[in-house]
XYZ file of C-alpha atoms in Angstrom:
575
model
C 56.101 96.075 113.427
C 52.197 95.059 113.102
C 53.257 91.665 113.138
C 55.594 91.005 116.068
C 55.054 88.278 118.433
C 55.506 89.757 121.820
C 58.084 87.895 123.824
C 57.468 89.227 127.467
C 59.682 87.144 129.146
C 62.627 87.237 127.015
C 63.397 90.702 128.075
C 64.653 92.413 131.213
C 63.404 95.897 129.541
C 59.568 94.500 130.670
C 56.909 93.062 128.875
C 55.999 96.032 125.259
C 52.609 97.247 124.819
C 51.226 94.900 122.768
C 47.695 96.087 121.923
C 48.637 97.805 118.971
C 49.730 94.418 117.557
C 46.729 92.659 117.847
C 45.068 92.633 113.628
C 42.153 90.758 113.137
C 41.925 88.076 109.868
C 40.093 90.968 108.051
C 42.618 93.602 107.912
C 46.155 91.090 107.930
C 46.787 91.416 104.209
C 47.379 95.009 104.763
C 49.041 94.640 107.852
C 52.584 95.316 106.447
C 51.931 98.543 104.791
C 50.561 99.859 108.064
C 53.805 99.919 109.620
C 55.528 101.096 106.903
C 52.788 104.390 105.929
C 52.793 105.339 109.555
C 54.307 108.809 111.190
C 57.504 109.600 112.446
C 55.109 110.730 115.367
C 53.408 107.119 116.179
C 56.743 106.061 116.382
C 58.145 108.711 118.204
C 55.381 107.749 120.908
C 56.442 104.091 120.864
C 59.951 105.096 121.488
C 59.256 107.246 124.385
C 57.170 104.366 125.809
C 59.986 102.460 126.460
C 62.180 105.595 127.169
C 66.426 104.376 128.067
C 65.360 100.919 127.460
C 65.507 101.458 123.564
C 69.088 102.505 123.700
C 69.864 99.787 126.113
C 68.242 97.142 123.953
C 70.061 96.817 120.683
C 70.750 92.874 120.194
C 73.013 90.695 119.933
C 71.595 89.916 116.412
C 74.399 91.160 113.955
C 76.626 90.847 117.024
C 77.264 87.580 116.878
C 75.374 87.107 120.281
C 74.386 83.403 119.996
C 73.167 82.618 123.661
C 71.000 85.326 123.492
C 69.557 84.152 119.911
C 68.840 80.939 121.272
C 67.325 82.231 124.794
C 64.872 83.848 122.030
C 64.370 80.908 120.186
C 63.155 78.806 123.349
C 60.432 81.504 123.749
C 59.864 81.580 119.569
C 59.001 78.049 119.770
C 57.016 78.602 122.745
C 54.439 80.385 120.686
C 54.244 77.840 117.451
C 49.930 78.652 117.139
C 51.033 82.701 116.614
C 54.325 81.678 114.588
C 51.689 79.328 112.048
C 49.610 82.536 111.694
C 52.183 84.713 110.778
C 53.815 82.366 107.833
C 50.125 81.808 106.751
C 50.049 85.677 106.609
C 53.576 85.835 104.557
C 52.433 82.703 102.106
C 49.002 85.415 101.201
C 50.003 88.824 101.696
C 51.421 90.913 98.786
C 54.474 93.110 100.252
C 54.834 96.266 98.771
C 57.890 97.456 96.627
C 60.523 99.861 98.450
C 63.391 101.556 97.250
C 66.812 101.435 98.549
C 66.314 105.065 98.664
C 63.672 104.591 101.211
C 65.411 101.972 103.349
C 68.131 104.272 103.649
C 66.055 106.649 105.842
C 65.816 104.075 108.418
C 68.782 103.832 110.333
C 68.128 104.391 113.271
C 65.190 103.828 115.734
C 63.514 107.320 116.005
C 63.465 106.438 112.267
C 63.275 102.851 112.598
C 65.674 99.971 111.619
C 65.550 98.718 107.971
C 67.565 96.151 106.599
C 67.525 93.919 103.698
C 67.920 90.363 103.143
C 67.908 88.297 99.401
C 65.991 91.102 98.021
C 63.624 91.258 100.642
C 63.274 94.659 102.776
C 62.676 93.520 106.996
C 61.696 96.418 109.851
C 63.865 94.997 112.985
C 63.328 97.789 114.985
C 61.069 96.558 117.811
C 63.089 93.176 117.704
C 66.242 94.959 118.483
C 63.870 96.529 121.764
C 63.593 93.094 122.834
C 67.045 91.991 123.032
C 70.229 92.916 125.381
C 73.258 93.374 123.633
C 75.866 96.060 122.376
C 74.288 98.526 119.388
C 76.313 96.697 116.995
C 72.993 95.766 114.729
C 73.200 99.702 113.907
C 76.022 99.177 111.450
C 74.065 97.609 109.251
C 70.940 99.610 109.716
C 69.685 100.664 105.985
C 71.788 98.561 103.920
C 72.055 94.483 103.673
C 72.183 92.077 106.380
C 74.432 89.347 104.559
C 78.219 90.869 104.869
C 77.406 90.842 108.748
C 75.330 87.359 109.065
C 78.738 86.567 106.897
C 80.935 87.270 110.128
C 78.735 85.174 112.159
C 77.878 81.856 111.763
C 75.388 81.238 114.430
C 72.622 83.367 112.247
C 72.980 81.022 108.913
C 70.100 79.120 110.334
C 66.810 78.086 109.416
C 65.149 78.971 112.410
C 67.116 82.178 112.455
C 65.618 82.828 109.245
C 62.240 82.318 110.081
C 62.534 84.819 113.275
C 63.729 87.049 110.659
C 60.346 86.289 108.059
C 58.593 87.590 110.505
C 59.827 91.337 110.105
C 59.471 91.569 106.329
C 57.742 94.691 105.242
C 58.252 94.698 101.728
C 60.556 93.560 98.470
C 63.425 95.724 97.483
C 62.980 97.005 93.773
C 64.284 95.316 91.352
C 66.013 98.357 89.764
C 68.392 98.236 93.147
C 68.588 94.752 93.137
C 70.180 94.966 89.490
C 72.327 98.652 90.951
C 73.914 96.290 93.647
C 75.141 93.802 91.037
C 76.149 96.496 88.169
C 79.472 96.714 87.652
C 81.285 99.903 85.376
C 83.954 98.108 83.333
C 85.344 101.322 82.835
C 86.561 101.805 86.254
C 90.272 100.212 87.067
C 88.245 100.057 90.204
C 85.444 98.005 88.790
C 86.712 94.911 89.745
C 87.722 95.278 93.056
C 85.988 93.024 95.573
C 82.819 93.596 97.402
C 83.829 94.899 101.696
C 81.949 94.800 104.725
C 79.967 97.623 105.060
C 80.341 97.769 108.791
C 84.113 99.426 107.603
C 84.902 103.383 108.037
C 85.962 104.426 104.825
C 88.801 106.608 104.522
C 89.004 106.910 100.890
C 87.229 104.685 97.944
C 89.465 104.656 95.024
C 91.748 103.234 96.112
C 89.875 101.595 98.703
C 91.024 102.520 102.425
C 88.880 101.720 105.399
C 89.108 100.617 109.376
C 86.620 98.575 111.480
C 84.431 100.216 114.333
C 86.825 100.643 117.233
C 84.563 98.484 119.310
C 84.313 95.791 116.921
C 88.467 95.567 116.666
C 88.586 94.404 120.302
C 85.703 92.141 119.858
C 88.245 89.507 118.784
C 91.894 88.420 119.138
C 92.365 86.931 115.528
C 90.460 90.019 113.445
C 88.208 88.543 111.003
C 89.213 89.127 107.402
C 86.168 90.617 106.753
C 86.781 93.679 108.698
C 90.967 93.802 108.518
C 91.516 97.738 108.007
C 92.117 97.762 104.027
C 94.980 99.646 103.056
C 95.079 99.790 99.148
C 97.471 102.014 97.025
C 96.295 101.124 93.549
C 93.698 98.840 92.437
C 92.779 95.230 93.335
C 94.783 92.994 90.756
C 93.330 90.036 88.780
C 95.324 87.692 89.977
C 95.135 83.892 88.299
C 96.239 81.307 90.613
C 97.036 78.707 88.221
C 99.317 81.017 86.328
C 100.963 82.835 89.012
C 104.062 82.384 89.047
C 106.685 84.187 92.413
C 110.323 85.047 90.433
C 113.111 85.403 93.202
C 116.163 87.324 91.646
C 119.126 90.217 92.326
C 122.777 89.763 92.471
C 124.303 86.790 90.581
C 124.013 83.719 91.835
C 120.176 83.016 92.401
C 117.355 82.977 89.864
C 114.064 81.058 91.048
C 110.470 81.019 89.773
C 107.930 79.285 91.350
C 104.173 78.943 91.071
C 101.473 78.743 93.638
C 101.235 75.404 93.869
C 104.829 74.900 94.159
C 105.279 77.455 96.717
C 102.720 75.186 99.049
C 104.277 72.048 98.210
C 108.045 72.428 97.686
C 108.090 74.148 101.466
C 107.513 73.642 104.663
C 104.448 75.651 105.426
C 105.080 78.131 108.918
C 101.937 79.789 110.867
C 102.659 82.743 113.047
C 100.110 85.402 114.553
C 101.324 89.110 113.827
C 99.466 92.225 113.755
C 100.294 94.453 110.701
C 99.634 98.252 111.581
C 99.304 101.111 108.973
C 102.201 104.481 109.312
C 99.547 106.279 109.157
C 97.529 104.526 112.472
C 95.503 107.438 114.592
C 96.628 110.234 112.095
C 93.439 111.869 112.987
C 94.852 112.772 116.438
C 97.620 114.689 114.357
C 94.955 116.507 112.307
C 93.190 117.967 115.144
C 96.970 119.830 116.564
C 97.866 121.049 112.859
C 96.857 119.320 109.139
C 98.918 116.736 107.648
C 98.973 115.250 104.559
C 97.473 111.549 104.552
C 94.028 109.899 105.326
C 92.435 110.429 108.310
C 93.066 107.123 109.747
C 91.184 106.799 113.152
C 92.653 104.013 115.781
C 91.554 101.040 113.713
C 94.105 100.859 110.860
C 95.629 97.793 112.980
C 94.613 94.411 112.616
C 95.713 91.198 113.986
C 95.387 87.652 112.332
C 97.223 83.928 111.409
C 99.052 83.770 108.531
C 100.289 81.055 106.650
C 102.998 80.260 103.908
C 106.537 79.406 103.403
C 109.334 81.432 105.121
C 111.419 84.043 103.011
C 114.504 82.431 104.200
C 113.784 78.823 103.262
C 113.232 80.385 99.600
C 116.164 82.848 99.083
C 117.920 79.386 99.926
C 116.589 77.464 97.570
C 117.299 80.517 94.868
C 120.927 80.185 95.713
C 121.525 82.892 98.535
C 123.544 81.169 100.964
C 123.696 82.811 104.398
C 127.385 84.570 103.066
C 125.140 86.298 100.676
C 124.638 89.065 103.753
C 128.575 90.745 102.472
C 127.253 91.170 98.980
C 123.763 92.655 99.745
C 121.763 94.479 102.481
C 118.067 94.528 101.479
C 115.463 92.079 99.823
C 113.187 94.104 97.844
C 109.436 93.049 97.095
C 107.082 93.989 94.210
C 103.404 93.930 94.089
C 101.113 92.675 90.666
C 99.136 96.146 91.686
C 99.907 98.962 89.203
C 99.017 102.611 88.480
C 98.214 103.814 85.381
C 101.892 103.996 83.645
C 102.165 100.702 84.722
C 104.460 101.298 87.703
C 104.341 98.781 90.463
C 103.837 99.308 94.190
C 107.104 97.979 96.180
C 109.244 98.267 99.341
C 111.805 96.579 100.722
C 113.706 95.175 103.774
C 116.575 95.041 105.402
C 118.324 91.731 104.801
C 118.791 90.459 108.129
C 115.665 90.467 108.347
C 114.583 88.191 105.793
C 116.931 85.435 106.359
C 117.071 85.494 110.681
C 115.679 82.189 111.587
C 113.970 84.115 113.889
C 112.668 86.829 111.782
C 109.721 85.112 110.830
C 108.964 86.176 107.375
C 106.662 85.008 105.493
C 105.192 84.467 101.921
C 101.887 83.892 102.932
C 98.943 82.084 101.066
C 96.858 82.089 103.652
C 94.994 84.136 106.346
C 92.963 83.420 109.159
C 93.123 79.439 107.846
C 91.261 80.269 104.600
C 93.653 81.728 101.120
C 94.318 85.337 101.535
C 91.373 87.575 100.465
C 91.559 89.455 97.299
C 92.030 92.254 99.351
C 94.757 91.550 101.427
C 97.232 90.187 98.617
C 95.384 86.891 97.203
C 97.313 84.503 96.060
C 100.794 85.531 98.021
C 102.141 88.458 100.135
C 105.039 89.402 102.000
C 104.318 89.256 105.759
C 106.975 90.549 107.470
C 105.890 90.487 111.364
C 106.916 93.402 113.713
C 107.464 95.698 110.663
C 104.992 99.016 108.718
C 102.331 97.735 107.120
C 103.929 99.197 103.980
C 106.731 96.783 103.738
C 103.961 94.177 103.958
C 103.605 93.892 100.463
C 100.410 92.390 99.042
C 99.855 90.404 95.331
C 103.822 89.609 95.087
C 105.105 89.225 92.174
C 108.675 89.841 92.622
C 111.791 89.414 95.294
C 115.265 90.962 94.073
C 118.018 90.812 96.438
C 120.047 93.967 95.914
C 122.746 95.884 97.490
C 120.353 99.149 97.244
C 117.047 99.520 99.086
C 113.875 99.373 96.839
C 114.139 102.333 94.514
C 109.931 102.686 95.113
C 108.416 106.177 95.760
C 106.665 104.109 98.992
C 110.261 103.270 100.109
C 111.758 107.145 99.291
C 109.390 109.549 99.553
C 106.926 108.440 102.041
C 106.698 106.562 105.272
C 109.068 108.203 106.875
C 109.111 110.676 110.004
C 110.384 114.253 110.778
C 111.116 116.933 113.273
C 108.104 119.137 113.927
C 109.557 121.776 112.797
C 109.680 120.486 109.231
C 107.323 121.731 106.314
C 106.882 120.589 102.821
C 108.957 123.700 101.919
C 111.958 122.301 103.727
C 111.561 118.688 103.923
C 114.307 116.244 102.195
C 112.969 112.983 102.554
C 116.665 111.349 101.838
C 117.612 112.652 105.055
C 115.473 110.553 107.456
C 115.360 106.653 107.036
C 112.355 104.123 105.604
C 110.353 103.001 108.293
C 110.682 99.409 109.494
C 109.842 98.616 113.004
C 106.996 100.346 114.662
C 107.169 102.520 118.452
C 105.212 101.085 121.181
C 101.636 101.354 120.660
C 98.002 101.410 122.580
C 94.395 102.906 121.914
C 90.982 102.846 123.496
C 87.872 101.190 121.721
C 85.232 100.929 124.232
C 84.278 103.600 125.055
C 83.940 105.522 122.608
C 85.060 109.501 123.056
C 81.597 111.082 123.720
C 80.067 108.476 125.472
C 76.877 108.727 127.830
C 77.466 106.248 131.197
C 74.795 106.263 133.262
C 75.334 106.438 137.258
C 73.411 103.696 137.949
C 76.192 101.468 136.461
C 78.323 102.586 139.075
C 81.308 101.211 137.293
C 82.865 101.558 133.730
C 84.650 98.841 131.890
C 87.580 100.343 129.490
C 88.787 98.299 126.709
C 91.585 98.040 124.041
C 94.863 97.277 122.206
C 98.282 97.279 122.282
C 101.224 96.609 120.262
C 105.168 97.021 120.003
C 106.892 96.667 116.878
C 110.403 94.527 116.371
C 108.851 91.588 118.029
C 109.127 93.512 121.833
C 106.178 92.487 124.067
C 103.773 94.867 125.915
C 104.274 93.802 129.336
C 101.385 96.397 131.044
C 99.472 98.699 130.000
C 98.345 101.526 132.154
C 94.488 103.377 132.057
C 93.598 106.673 133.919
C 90.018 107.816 134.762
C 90.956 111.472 135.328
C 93.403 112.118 132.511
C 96.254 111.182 134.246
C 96.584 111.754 137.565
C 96.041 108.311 139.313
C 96.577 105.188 137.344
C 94.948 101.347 137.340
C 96.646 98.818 135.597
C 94.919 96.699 133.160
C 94.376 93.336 132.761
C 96.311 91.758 129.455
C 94.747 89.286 127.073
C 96.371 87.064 124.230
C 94.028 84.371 123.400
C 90.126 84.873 122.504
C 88.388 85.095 125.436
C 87.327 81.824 127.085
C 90.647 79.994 125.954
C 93.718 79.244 127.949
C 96.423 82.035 127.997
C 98.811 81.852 125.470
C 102.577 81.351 126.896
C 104.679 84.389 126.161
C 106.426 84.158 123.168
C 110.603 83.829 122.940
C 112.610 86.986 123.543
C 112.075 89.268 120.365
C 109.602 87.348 118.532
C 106.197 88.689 120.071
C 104.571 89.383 117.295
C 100.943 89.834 118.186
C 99.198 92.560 120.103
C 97.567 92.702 123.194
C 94.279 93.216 124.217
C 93.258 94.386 127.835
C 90.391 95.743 129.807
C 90.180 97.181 133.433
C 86.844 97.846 135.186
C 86.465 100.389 137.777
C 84.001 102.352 140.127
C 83.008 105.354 138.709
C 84.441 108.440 140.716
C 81.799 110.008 143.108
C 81.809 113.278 141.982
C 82.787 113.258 138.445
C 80.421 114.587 135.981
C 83.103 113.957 133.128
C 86.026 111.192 132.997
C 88.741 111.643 130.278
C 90.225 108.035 130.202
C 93.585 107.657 129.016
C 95.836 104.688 128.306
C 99.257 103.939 127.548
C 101.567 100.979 126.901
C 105.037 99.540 128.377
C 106.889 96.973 126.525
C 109.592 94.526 127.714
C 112.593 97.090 126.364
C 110.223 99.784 128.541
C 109.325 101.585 125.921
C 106.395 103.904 126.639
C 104.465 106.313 125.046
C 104.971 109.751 124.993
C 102.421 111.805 126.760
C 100.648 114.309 124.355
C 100.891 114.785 120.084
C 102.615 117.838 119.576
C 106.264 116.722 120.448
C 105.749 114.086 117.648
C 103.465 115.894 115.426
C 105.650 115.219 111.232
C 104.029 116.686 108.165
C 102.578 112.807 106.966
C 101.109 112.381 110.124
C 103.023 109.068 110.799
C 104.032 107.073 114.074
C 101.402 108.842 116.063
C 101.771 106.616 119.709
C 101.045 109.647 122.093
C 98.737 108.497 124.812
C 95.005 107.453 123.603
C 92.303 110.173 125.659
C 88.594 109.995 125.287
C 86.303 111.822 127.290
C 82.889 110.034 128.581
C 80.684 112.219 129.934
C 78.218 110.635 133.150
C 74.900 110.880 133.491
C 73.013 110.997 136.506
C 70.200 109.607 137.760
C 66.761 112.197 137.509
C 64.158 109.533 138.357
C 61.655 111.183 140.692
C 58.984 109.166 142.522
């Protein structure tokens, strides 16, 4: 970028080459198009100036890396003669038009890093050379910059904003600026809400998608933002002044009640649970024999705070006194989502469930402090902590106590798990039970499988999550450096980092998962390490070893231990 302000102390990659930075007051109004005509070969050579120290460098910038923002600031200010030359140059210069098209093709930095901001089109790729951090800012190379200055508040700043001026290359067309807004009326899916695009997408329509492994353990409450999505039909239009929650089933308890009476008529109860999809690390399944399912990587588990009134305190107040447990055994839930013949997504519960003081359920209004997103069941869903995903049920419209589990092709015919030895020629899905509580659980997000660590490091730092359903607590988790054969244990984490511990929970109600890390020496004469991890919760449930033994023809309740290989690389520097 022709007009980047060199920062040479800010960096501990060395002070950049800046002679080819230098432009004269004859040549600045065509300064921007410089950078932006040049060849893939001029900055090729730039790269390989600065060699590992590129792929080292990637800031903190979309990372949420706010020391490191303001480090750069103190230096930014430093410099106010260069920084009133450079707006003077914005207020004159005439920025050429680009294409999303165009933008697209820089997404990484052999290519260079494009991103764009309110319409305007910024080339960040020798800031990101500048700055240590994690290569986060990659996610949101070639596309917008908001949905990830969204997740991070620290950037919403002025002077943020005029470190960022400084970049600008060009104005994105207004043909794409009027594409990102267009919506097709004629798709059901038209009105679905806008996601982050740092998400993996599984499947669009409906809209199924996980967060970047490394980003999931980034936090212990998951941001909403970047919650895996699990959708079965589209997003309903949901009304929050009419809504209205109608509790019904055997005789003896009839109850309707709208949003604002739900908040007002209850006590509201906050509880931390992680919801996890069936369907979590199905790809592992895939890769021993195909299944039928998305290909759900290790991020279709989320953890957050929810808010609402409990399920019992309601059923109550409908009329089901605790004796109602001898007339009925399940409380069913429908959604406001719908498929085409109208049919609505449900699921049910068992009973005990529902009304156990210490069962926790919850019709929840909010998430994370804030009402529920669109996507996650806005205005009111079932959570139902230690329990599928599926039985989670988002938009609620509907709770019928019944006698009879949920009649629901999600409650019937799918979530359920078989022998390995069944096929879709011989499976009867009445024979094996609805899913309810999930198996012990525990997966590696940093590193990645097919990492590079370099020698020099000496020492690797593993992290991840873990997670038991029915409210048992991981009490250890285990990692291996050499697939197996000698074992560390790892240190635990419930709280965000930097806060106080949280105490353990009571017996049965540990709802949220885990996170944990171990760092350790890298072994002397490995070339390769395939790191493994596994869980242990406080009923000593563990994981089973490999995939095949629980490999089912939906690809469900896949816990085997979590292997990815990291290859080393060593040190060639020759004097």
């Amino acid at each position: 970028m022709l007009l980047l302000r060199c920062c040479h102390s800010l960096t501990r990659f060395g002070p950049l080459n800046t002679q080819r930075h230098k432009v004269t007051p004859a040549v600045v109004s065509c300064a921007v198009r410089l950078w932006s005509s040049s060849s893939s070969e001029d900055r090729g050579s730039y790269q390989r100036s600065y060699g590992p120290r590129w792929r080292h460098g990637l800031a903190g910038l979309l990372a949420g890396s706010g020391a490191v923002l303001a480090y750069g600031l103190h230096h930014h200010k430093a410099e106010q003669q260069d920084s009133i030359t450079v707006q003077t140059i914005e207020k004159t210069s005439a920025f050429p038009i680009i294409s999303q098209e165009e933008v697209t093709t820089h997404r990484s930095l052999e290519d260079g890093v494009w991103v764009t901001y309110k319409g305007g089109v910024y080339d960040i790729t020798e800031f990101v050379a500048m700055h240590p951090g994690g290569d986060k800012i990659l996610l949101a190379a070639g596309g917008a910059l908001e949905p990830f200055w969204a997740l991070y508040a620290v950037h919403n700043q002025e002077h943020v904003l005029e470190m960022l001026s400084e970049y600008k290359v060009g104005e994105l067309s207004a043909e794409d600026v009027k594409k990102q807004k267009a919506i097709k009326t004629s798709d059901p899916y038209s009105t679905d809400p806008e996601r982050h695009p740092a998400l993996h997408i599984n499947n669009l329509k409906p809209f199924n998608a996980e967060p970047p492994p490394e980003l999931l353990s980034d936090s212990f409450i998951t941001p909403s933002a970047i919650f895996f999505k699990r959708n079965h039909l589209p997003v309903p239009q949901v009304d929050a002044a009419s809504y209205q929650l109608h509790v019904e089933g055997l005789p003896g308890g009839v109850l309707t009640l709208s949003l604002e009476e739900l908040k007002t008529r209850f006590p509201k109860h906050t509880i931390t649970a992680t919801l996890q999809c069936a369907g979590n690390r199905r790809s592992e399944m895939n890769k021993v024999k195909q299944v039928k399912g998305l290909n759900w990587g290790i991020a279709a588990i989320s953890n957050a705070t929810w808010g609402g009134a409990r399920l019992r305190d309601v059923l109550l107040a409908a009329g089901y006194s605790p004796d109602v447990a001898q007339r009925a055994f399940h409380v069913q839930f429908e959604g406001l989502d719908k498929d085409v013949s109208g049919t609505t997504y449900g699921a049910s519960i068992p009973l005990n469930k529902a009304v156990n003081e210490e069962g926790d359920v919850l019709l929840a209004y909010e998430m994370n402090g804030q009402d529920i997103p669109a996507d996650h069941g806005y205005p009111v869903r079932a959570v139902v902590p230690g329990t599928v995903g599926a039985r989670n049920v988002k938009w609620l419209g509907k709770i019928i106590v019944s006698a009879e589990e949920s009649t629901s092709h999600w409650q019937q015919n799918d979530y359920k798990g078989f022998s390995p030895g069944t096929d879709w020629d011989t499976v009867d899905f009445k024979s094996a039970p609805a899913i309810q509580e999930l198996p012990i659980q525990s997966a590696i997000t940093v590193p990645t499988d097919g990492a590079v660590v370099d020698r020099s490091s000496e020492e690797v730092t593993v992290k991840g999550y873990a997670w038991s359903g029915g409210g048992r607590e991981v009490v250890r988790v285990d990692v291996s450096l050499d697939g197996g054969k000698t074992w560390q244990v790892a240190q635990l984490r419930s709280s965000e980092k930097g806060q106080a511990p949280e105490p353990s929970p009571p017996p049965g109600r540990a709802w949220a998962w885990k996170l944990w890390e171990v760092t350790a020496p890298l072994p002397a004469e490995a070339q390769e390490l395939e790191i493994v991890c596994k869980a242990v919760d406080n009923s000593y449930n563990m994981q089973p070893d490999t995939v095949p033994p629980i490999w089912n023809l939906r690809g469900v309740l896949s816990n085997a231990w979590h292997r990815v290989k990291v290859v080393i690389r060593e040190d060639n520097n020759e004097e």
